[in-house]
């Protein structure tokens, strides 16, 4: 439901919480709210509203590369691990789309990202909690025992809430010496940026990075036409496989969050290091094998247009009207190759989105440890003084809650935990004691 059709939303209503960002994390939370409010015996429904700066729901649309598959099982959808009987399961989506039997025959746990995107859009369309699309939250203020969330854009104004749930996602990270332009782009907007490319004089692309996205982009460009040349550049000697084996996969289990949260900082770091290859700088093995087969076939045919340059990095990239001249350093030999290409795509990862952009001055009240916000087990940011209510955060808690934090794997269970915390503290307030604040004490 969009805010236009929401009833009783006038910017002055006191909501139980305001959700900032409407990607999968807060979408899962919105569904949890709907299902909670529909439970028999709920006398005081939880009131909430969400804001999303995009004009409509979209999940990393610049990377919806045809054929690219999910890296988690479809059973880790928005709800199943919290409520397998929900109307919002991936299986229910398939049923409504008339594809359940066909999907079963497909014998996969890993649908394409295009199909999962369609599932998420289907779910977002069914949600009845109001969402203000085209609207950005620019600050959160603590005023008279409540939060005021300032909004700009299509539904500009102020929302008031007892709590805030921030799920703003991650920010694309470029190497420090790169100035983004039409020809030097982060992979996050890849498909959109490719369409907007000013010209393609060279039919040659450079893709930087050794992770899943880099490999997907390289394969997509290589498929684009028989004339396109692709150079993958990365510091590793070769792509290495993502570890999705069953024991390692337990690091994403709901219970793993408890283990991680209770562990000492050294143990947390160790666990992340051991299992980094489940998520970072790693590629699904079938894609590695596919790229290898392509490169080998070109060697046999004697006509190369896919070059995977391991142990290498970009020394400099000089841009002109017609393209980018890239200087590629081969680390072992020190050799430098110069290539004229149409664009450089940097698949160089993401960083936590800065909370300052959303919290404004309130950010100064957060307690930090080693530069990272201190977060309680129920995903509340810890503040150095009593503030209006809970500032909850989804994603960006890898340092405290483990590797699953920025992924989809735990969003069904995490939404339930956040909602339960908001509800419990709300009911405590009704019962009497002043628990609408949170501080270190
Ligand atoms: C290409 C790609 C593929 C991926 N594939 C997988 C996968 O297969 N499995 C997996 O587990 N994870 C995957 N991930 C990880 C990804 O982080 C999660 O899938 C998921 O997007 C997390 O959801 P989220 O809602 O926390 O963040 P996001 O999806 O990033 O959503 C955050 C939303 O907040 C909005 N927003 C930000 N700031 C504001 C503001 N101030 N006001 C209003 N709105 C705001 C943004 O517009 C955005 O829509 C993938 C990531 C990428 C980039």
XYZ file of C-alpha atoms and ligand atoms in Angstrom:
494
model
C 0.000 0.000 0.000
C 1.370 3.443 -0.833
C 1.001 6.341 1.582
C -1.522 7.951 -0.757
C -3.959 5.177 -0.033
C -3.110 4.826 3.641
C -5.736 5.900 6.085
C -5.045 8.121 9.044
C -1.549 9.155 7.939
C -1.235 12.889 8.265
C 2.293 13.315 9.557
C 1.035 14.005 13.083
C -0.157 10.582 14.117
C 2.108 8.974 16.726
C 3.243 5.678 15.225
C 4.734 2.790 17.139
C 7.592 2.924 14.677
C 8.760 4.505 11.455
C 10.748 2.287 9.076
C 13.442 4.009 7.028
C 14.239 2.221 3.757
C 11.953 -0.344 2.159
C 14.187 -3.061 0.800
C 13.768 -6.724 1.745
C 14.634 -6.146 5.444
C 11.891 -3.637 6.201
C 9.531 -5.401 3.775
C 9.899 -8.538 5.931
C 9.225 -6.388 8.994
C 6.098 -4.856 7.413
C 4.761 -8.360 6.762
C 5.551 -9.380 10.344
C 3.551 -6.349 11.538
C 0.563 -7.263 9.333
C 0.580 -10.846 10.538
C 0.984 -9.816 14.175
C -1.928 -7.393 13.951
C -4.133 -10.067 12.378
C -3.527 -12.521 15.238
C -6.605 -13.265 17.329
C -6.612 -11.399 20.622
C -4.470 -8.453 19.510
C -6.335 -5.491 20.945
C -3.823 -2.775 20.147
C -2.368 -3.252 16.664
C 1.188 -2.079 16.059
C 1.133 1.104 13.970
C 3.923 1.737 11.502
C 4.790 3.529 8.315
C 7.772 3.119 5.992
C 9.647 5.535 3.752
C 11.642 4.582 0.672
C 13.597 6.986 -1.500
C 13.103 4.954 -4.692
C 9.927 5.724 -6.645
C 8.809 2.082 -6.388
C 10.006 -1.165 -4.857
C 13.243 -2.417 -6.425
C 15.935 -4.867 -5.298
C 19.367 -4.082 -6.799
C 17.783 -3.614 -10.222
C 21.088 -2.589 -11.832
C 22.341 -6.141 -11.201
C 19.328 -8.126 -12.393
C 21.531 -9.885 -14.908
C 19.525 -12.455 -16.865
C 20.347 -15.939 -15.616
C 22.086 -14.783 -12.405
C 20.822 -16.904 -9.535
C 20.180 -16.374 -5.842
C 22.906 -17.345 -3.430
C 20.519 -18.535 -0.769
C 17.753 -21.071 -0.814
C 14.292 -19.774 -1.754
C 13.205 -21.121 1.650
C 15.059 -18.170 3.156
C 12.376 -15.900 1.788
C 10.708 -13.024 3.635
C 8.755 -15.214 6.046
C 9.217 -18.989 5.977
C 11.644 -19.334 8.875
C 9.333 -17.206 11.028
C 5.967 -18.440 9.775
C 5.911 -21.216 7.156
C 2.136 -20.812 6.889
C 2.352 -17.176 5.854
C 0.565 -15.827 2.764
C 3.935 -14.319 1.772
C 6.062 -17.435 1.184
C 7.933 -17.926 -2.061
C 5.809 -21.050 -2.616
C 2.621 -18.972 -2.260
C 4.066 -16.510 -4.784
C 4.743 -19.377 -7.211
C 1.211 -20.678 -6.674
C -0.350 -17.285 -7.415
C 1.855 -16.870 -10.493
C 0.766 -20.352 -11.695
C 4.326 -21.738 -11.737
C 4.437 -24.024 -8.683
C 4.519 -27.308 -10.620
C 6.982 -25.957 -13.174
C 9.252 -24.764 -10.373
C 9.139 -28.174 -8.687
C 10.196 -29.819 -11.951
C 13.082 -27.348 -12.141
C 14.572 -29.055 -9.024
C 16.417 -26.008 -7.743
C 16.697 -24.188 -4.437
C 18.236 -21.193 -6.182
C 15.824 -19.267 -8.415
C 17.127 -16.504 -10.651
C 17.497 -13.053 -9.119
C 14.951 -11.836 -11.687
C 12.382 -14.281 -10.313
C 13.219 -13.441 -6.685
C 12.888 -9.761 -7.545
C 9.449 -10.472 -8.954
C 8.616 -12.306 -5.699
C 9.714 -9.282 -3.649
C 7.674 -6.886 -5.826
C 4.652 -9.198 -5.479
C 5.079 -9.175 -1.696
C 5.590 -5.384 -1.546
C 2.379 -4.905 -3.559
C 0.427 -7.066 -1.096
C 1.635 -5.228 2.011
C -1.060 -3.069 3.607
C 1.229 -1.137 5.972
C 1.704 2.311 4.367
C 4.902 3.013 2.429
C 5.909 6.476 1.232
C 7.847 5.804 -1.979
C 9.928 8.555 -3.585
C 10.597 9.915 -0.105
C 13.905 10.176 1.743
C 14.416 10.363 5.499
C 17.017 13.054 6.075
C 17.087 13.383 9.850
C 15.735 11.888 13.041
C 15.135 14.238 15.959
C 14.333 13.436 19.551
C 11.502 15.842 20.434
C 9.275 15.716 23.533
C 9.619 11.997 24.144
C 9.139 10.939 20.527
C 11.126 10.782 17.311
C 10.410 13.204 14.493
C 11.594 11.923 11.153
C 12.092 14.624 8.555
C 11.236 13.602 5.000
C 12.039 15.123 1.619
C 10.722 14.161 -1.812
C 7.314 13.065 -3.006
C 5.742 12.789 0.452
C 7.846 15.405 2.220
C 6.929 16.231 5.778
C 7.471 14.878 9.242
C 6.527 11.505 10.699
C 6.343 10.948 14.444
C 7.175 7.616 16.002
C 8.029 6.051 19.337
C 10.704 3.985 17.593
C 12.624 4.034 14.330
C 13.817 1.008 12.345
C 16.629 1.937 9.978
C 17.216 -0.481 7.074
C 19.020 1.729 4.572
C 21.187 -1.019 3.064
C 24.819 -0.697 2.041
C 26.716 1.934 0.041
C 28.697 1.022 -3.090
C 32.429 1.294 -2.449
C 34.852 2.521 -5.125
C 38.664 2.464 -4.808
C 39.760 5.782 -3.245
C 41.447 7.155 -6.382
C 38.426 6.594 -8.661
C 36.064 9.437 -9.529
C 32.799 7.936 -10.729
C 31.682 9.020 -14.213
C 29.598 7.697 -17.088
C 32.519 5.433 -18.027
C 33.846 4.512 -14.588
C 31.052 2.972 -12.597
C 30.397 0.737 -9.621
C 28.702 -2.509 -10.591
C 25.647 -1.735 -8.425
C 24.005 0.241 -11.245
C 25.664 -1.821 -13.999
C 22.714 -2.548 -16.341
C 21.401 1.023 -16.087
C 24.880 2.529 -16.585
C 25.549 0.302 -19.584
C 22.441 1.685 -21.277
C 23.586 5.239 -20.542
C 27.134 4.786 -21.900
C 27.898 7.800 -24.163
C 29.462 5.642 -26.937
C 31.059 2.249 -27.559
C 33.987 2.870 -29.856
C 36.304 0.165 -28.563
C 33.966 -2.716 -27.802
C 36.214 -3.429 -24.844
C 35.414 -3.428 -21.127
C 37.470 -3.799 -17.962
C 35.871 -5.352 -14.884
C 37.676 -4.911 -11.560
C 37.145 -7.388 -8.716
C 37.181 -11.102 -7.927
C 33.769 -11.570 -6.325
C 30.458 -12.941 -7.581
C 29.340 -9.619 -9.053
C 32.602 -9.135 -10.973
C 32.336 -12.619 -12.468
C 28.667 -12.099 -13.378
C 29.402 -8.761 -15.070
C 32.353 -10.230 -16.995
C 30.190 -13.131 -18.220
C 27.325 -10.788 -19.193
C 29.601 -8.468 -21.206
C 31.281 -11.437 -22.871
C 27.830 -12.715 -23.930
C 26.808 -9.301 -25.231
C 28.264 -9.755 -28.716
C 30.886 -11.776 -30.565
C 32.870 -8.567 -30.951
C 33.079 -7.564 -27.286
C 36.394 -7.976 -25.473
C 36.379 -8.309 -21.681
C 39.281 -7.980 -19.247
C 38.738 -9.069 -15.651
C 41.349 -7.512 -13.358
C 41.882 -8.680 -9.773
C 44.633 -9.094 -7.195
C 43.982 -12.794 -6.518
C 45.712 -15.297 -8.827
C 42.342 -16.667 -9.883
C 38.677 -16.530 -8.883
C 38.084 -18.678 -5.809
C 34.864 -20.551 -5.028
C 32.188 -19.395 -2.613
C 31.784 -21.826 0.257
C 28.128 -22.818 0.369
C 28.735 -26.237 1.913
C 26.203 -27.247 4.582
C 28.354 -26.998 7.739
C 29.785 -23.626 6.746
C 26.291 -22.453 5.846
C 25.338 -22.770 9.506
C 27.086 -19.449 10.034
C 23.894 -17.902 8.598
C 21.496 -19.772 10.896
C 19.297 -17.810 13.296
C 21.070 -19.556 16.227
C 24.449 -18.456 14.908
C 23.413 -14.880 15.691
C 23.180 -15.771 19.391
C 26.587 -17.465 19.308
C 28.176 -14.562 17.489
C 26.550 -11.928 19.672
C 27.707 -13.564 22.910
C 31.279 -14.134 21.671
C 34.270 -12.007 22.657
C 35.525 -9.546 20.003
C 38.494 -11.778 19.136
C 36.249 -14.800 18.561
C 33.893 -12.729 16.412
C 36.782 -11.587 14.239
C 38.055 -15.143 13.966
C 34.653 -16.472 12.881
C 34.286 -13.786 10.230
C 37.791 -14.518 8.937
C 37.216 -18.289 8.827
C 33.981 -17.924 6.905
C 34.690 -14.852 4.798
C 34.575 -16.974 1.642
C 30.887 -17.722 2.202
C 30.168 -14.179 1.060
C 33.186 -12.042 0.183
C 35.524 -12.131 -2.848
C 34.204 -15.524 -3.844
C 32.315 -16.845 -6.856
C 29.867 -19.727 -7.317
C 31.884 -22.670 -8.655
C 29.690 -23.287 -11.757
C 30.306 -19.688 -12.863
C 34.061 -20.070 -12.368
C 33.968 -23.229 -14.445
C 31.845 -21.532 -17.097
C 34.309 -18.632 -17.425
C 37.244 -21.029 -17.545
C 35.562 -23.041 -20.301
C 34.952 -19.887 -22.336
C 38.545 -18.744 -21.987
C 39.874 -22.200 -22.882
C 37.622 -22.459 -25.962
C 39.033 -19.153 -27.163
C 42.575 -20.431 -26.700
C 41.673 -23.466 -28.829
C 40.070 -21.304 -31.511
C 43.039 -18.929 -31.463
C 40.839 -15.871 -31.056
C 40.794 -14.343 -27.597
C 38.276 -11.848 -26.276
C 38.019 -12.922 -22.620
C 41.087 -12.134 -20.527
C 41.079 -12.880 -16.816
C 44.076 -11.081 -15.441
C 44.885 -12.383 -11.967
C 47.563 -10.916 -9.691
C 46.900 -7.563 -11.347
C 45.497 -4.167 -10.565
C 44.716 -0.887 -12.283
C 47.582 1.553 -11.987
C 45.692 4.438 -13.541
C 42.707 5.128 -15.764
C 42.729 8.207 -17.996
C 39.345 9.205 -19.296
C 38.670 11.013 -22.564
C 35.503 11.742 -24.525
C 35.736 8.487 -26.420
C 36.731 6.101 -23.657
C 39.147 5.231 -20.853
C 42.819 4.304 -21.231
C 43.537 1.788 -18.497
C 47.044 0.897 -17.301
C 47.074 -2.612 -15.838
C 49.954 -3.710 -13.634
C 50.795 -7.415 -13.435
C 52.084 -7.774 -9.868
C 54.542 -10.688 -10.264
C 56.384 -9.313 -13.319
C 55.797 -5.588 -12.975
C 54.651 -5.492 -16.630
C 52.165 -2.785 -17.491
C 49.592 -3.161 -20.281
C 47.641 -0.236 -21.687
C 44.125 -0.781 -22.976
C 41.596 1.587 -24.506
C 38.153 0.592 -23.361
C 34.594 1.913 -23.305
C 34.069 1.571 -19.566
C 35.586 0.274 -16.349
C 33.176 -1.500 -14.023
C 34.355 -1.641 -10.426
C 32.857 -4.597 -8.586
C 34.694 -3.520 -5.481
C 32.123 -4.179 -2.808
C 30.010 -2.202 -0.386
C 30.411 -0.413 2.922
C 27.855 0.179 5.673
C 25.702 3.184 4.741
C 26.737 6.100 6.986
C 24.195 6.498 9.783
C 24.970 10.204 9.915
C 23.028 10.695 6.655
C 19.857 9.440 8.316
C 20.275 10.350 11.974
C 21.706 13.834 11.554
C 22.708 15.317 14.932
C 21.323 12.347 16.844
C 24.284 10.386 15.512
C 26.393 12.216 18.084
C 24.510 10.374 20.852
C 25.418 6.907 19.624
C 27.892 4.872 21.636
C 30.715 3.635 19.407
C 33.309 0.942 20.033
C 36.286 0.747 17.676
C 34.373 3.169 15.463
C 31.323 0.911 15.170
C 27.942 1.516 16.822
C 27.208 -0.588 19.889
C 24.036 -2.572 19.168
C 21.989 -4.629 21.641
C 20.876 -8.188 20.803
C 17.431 -6.870 19.784
C 19.152 -4.623 17.180
C 18.818 -1.342 19.112
C 21.545 1.260 18.766
C 22.946 2.116 22.184
C 22.896 5.818 23.064
C 24.882 7.748 25.645
C 21.753 9.416 27.063
C 18.101 8.598 27.474
C 16.322 9.192 24.188
C 12.713 9.005 23.069
C 12.559 5.311 22.183
C 14.407 2.573 20.342
C 16.574 3.263 17.312
C 16.663 -0.155 15.666
C 18.923 -1.121 12.815
C 18.681 -3.847 10.169
C 21.857 -4.701 8.247
C 25.142 -3.001 9.099
C 25.533 -5.146 12.221
C 28.110 -7.625 10.981
C 30.473 -6.546 13.769
C 27.917 -7.447 16.463
C 25.482 -9.995 14.954
C 27.662 -11.791 12.404
C 27.953 -12.528 8.713
C 24.231 -12.872 8.093
C 23.596 -9.210 8.933
C 23.685 -7.654 5.468
C 22.180 -10.703 3.741
C 18.707 -12.103 3.251
C 19.334 -15.299 5.201
C 17.953 -14.182 8.533
C 15.489 -11.411 7.680
C 12.359 -13.419 8.531
C 13.576 -14.237 12.040
C 15.223 -10.852 12.610
C 11.958 -9.013 11.801
C 10.167 -11.090 14.411
C 12.840 -10.262 17.000
C 12.629 -6.533 16.284
C 8.837 -6.507 16.282
C 8.746 -8.487 19.527
C 11.118 -5.996 21.140
C 9.054 -2.996 19.972
C 5.829 -4.634 21.100
C 7.185 -5.731 24.485
C 8.559 -2.277 25.285
C 5.298 -0.690 24.086
C 3.226 -2.905 26.366
C 5.623 -2.228 29.269
C 4.979 1.491 28.689
C 1.223 0.929 28.846
C 1.697 -1.087 32.040
C 3.447 1.812 33.726
C 7.236 1.857 34.077
C 9.084 4.340 31.924
C 10.883 2.029 29.529
C 10.492 4.216 26.450
C 14.113 5.227 26.688
C 17.328 3.463 26.170
C 20.703 4.360 27.557
C 23.880 2.715 28.698
C 22.716 2.599 32.277
C 23.643 -7.715 -6.725
C 23.357 -8.199 -5.341
C 22.919 -9.502 -5.165
C 22.660 -9.980 -3.886
N 22.256 -11.259 -3.754
C 22.037 -11.751 -2.515
C 21.623 -13.104 -2.345
O 21.475 -13.864 -3.287
N 21.406 -13.545 -1.062
C 21.564 -12.718 0.009
O 21.356 -13.163 1.144
N 21.968 -11.437 -0.137
C 22.205 -10.946 -1.360
N 22.621 -9.648 -1.498
C 22.844 -8.811 -0.271
C 21.781 -7.704 -0.077
O 22.298 -6.774 0.821
C 20.471 -8.220 0.439
O 19.985 -9.052 -0.559
C 19.349 -7.178 0.677
O 19.319 -6.223 -0.335
C 19.364 -6.540 2.041
O 18.136 -5.853 2.184
P 17.994 -4.453 2.935
O 16.568 -4.124 2.915
O 18.674 -4.553 4.263
O 18.858 -3.441 2.075
P 18.575 -2.873 0.614
O 18.051 -3.930 -0.265
O 19.824 -2.191 0.175
O 17.426 -1.803 0.830
C 17.645 -0.594 1.502
C 16.640 0.420 0.978
O 16.704 1.597 1.765
C 16.514 2.710 0.903
N 17.052 3.884 1.605
C 18.325 4.099 1.981
N 18.429 5.258 2.670
C 17.188 5.797 2.716
C 16.661 6.993 3.294
N 17.430 7.859 3.966
N 15.330 7.240 3.156
C 14.526 6.373 2.478
N 14.997 5.228 1.912
C 16.305 4.937 2.043
C 17.230 2.311 -0.370
O 16.738 3.022 -1.486
C 16.915 0.821 -0.452
O 15.771 0.547 -1.227
C 22.867 -9.137 -2.750
C 23.328 -7.841 -2.944
C 23.573 -7.374 -4.220
C 24.076 -5.970 -4.388
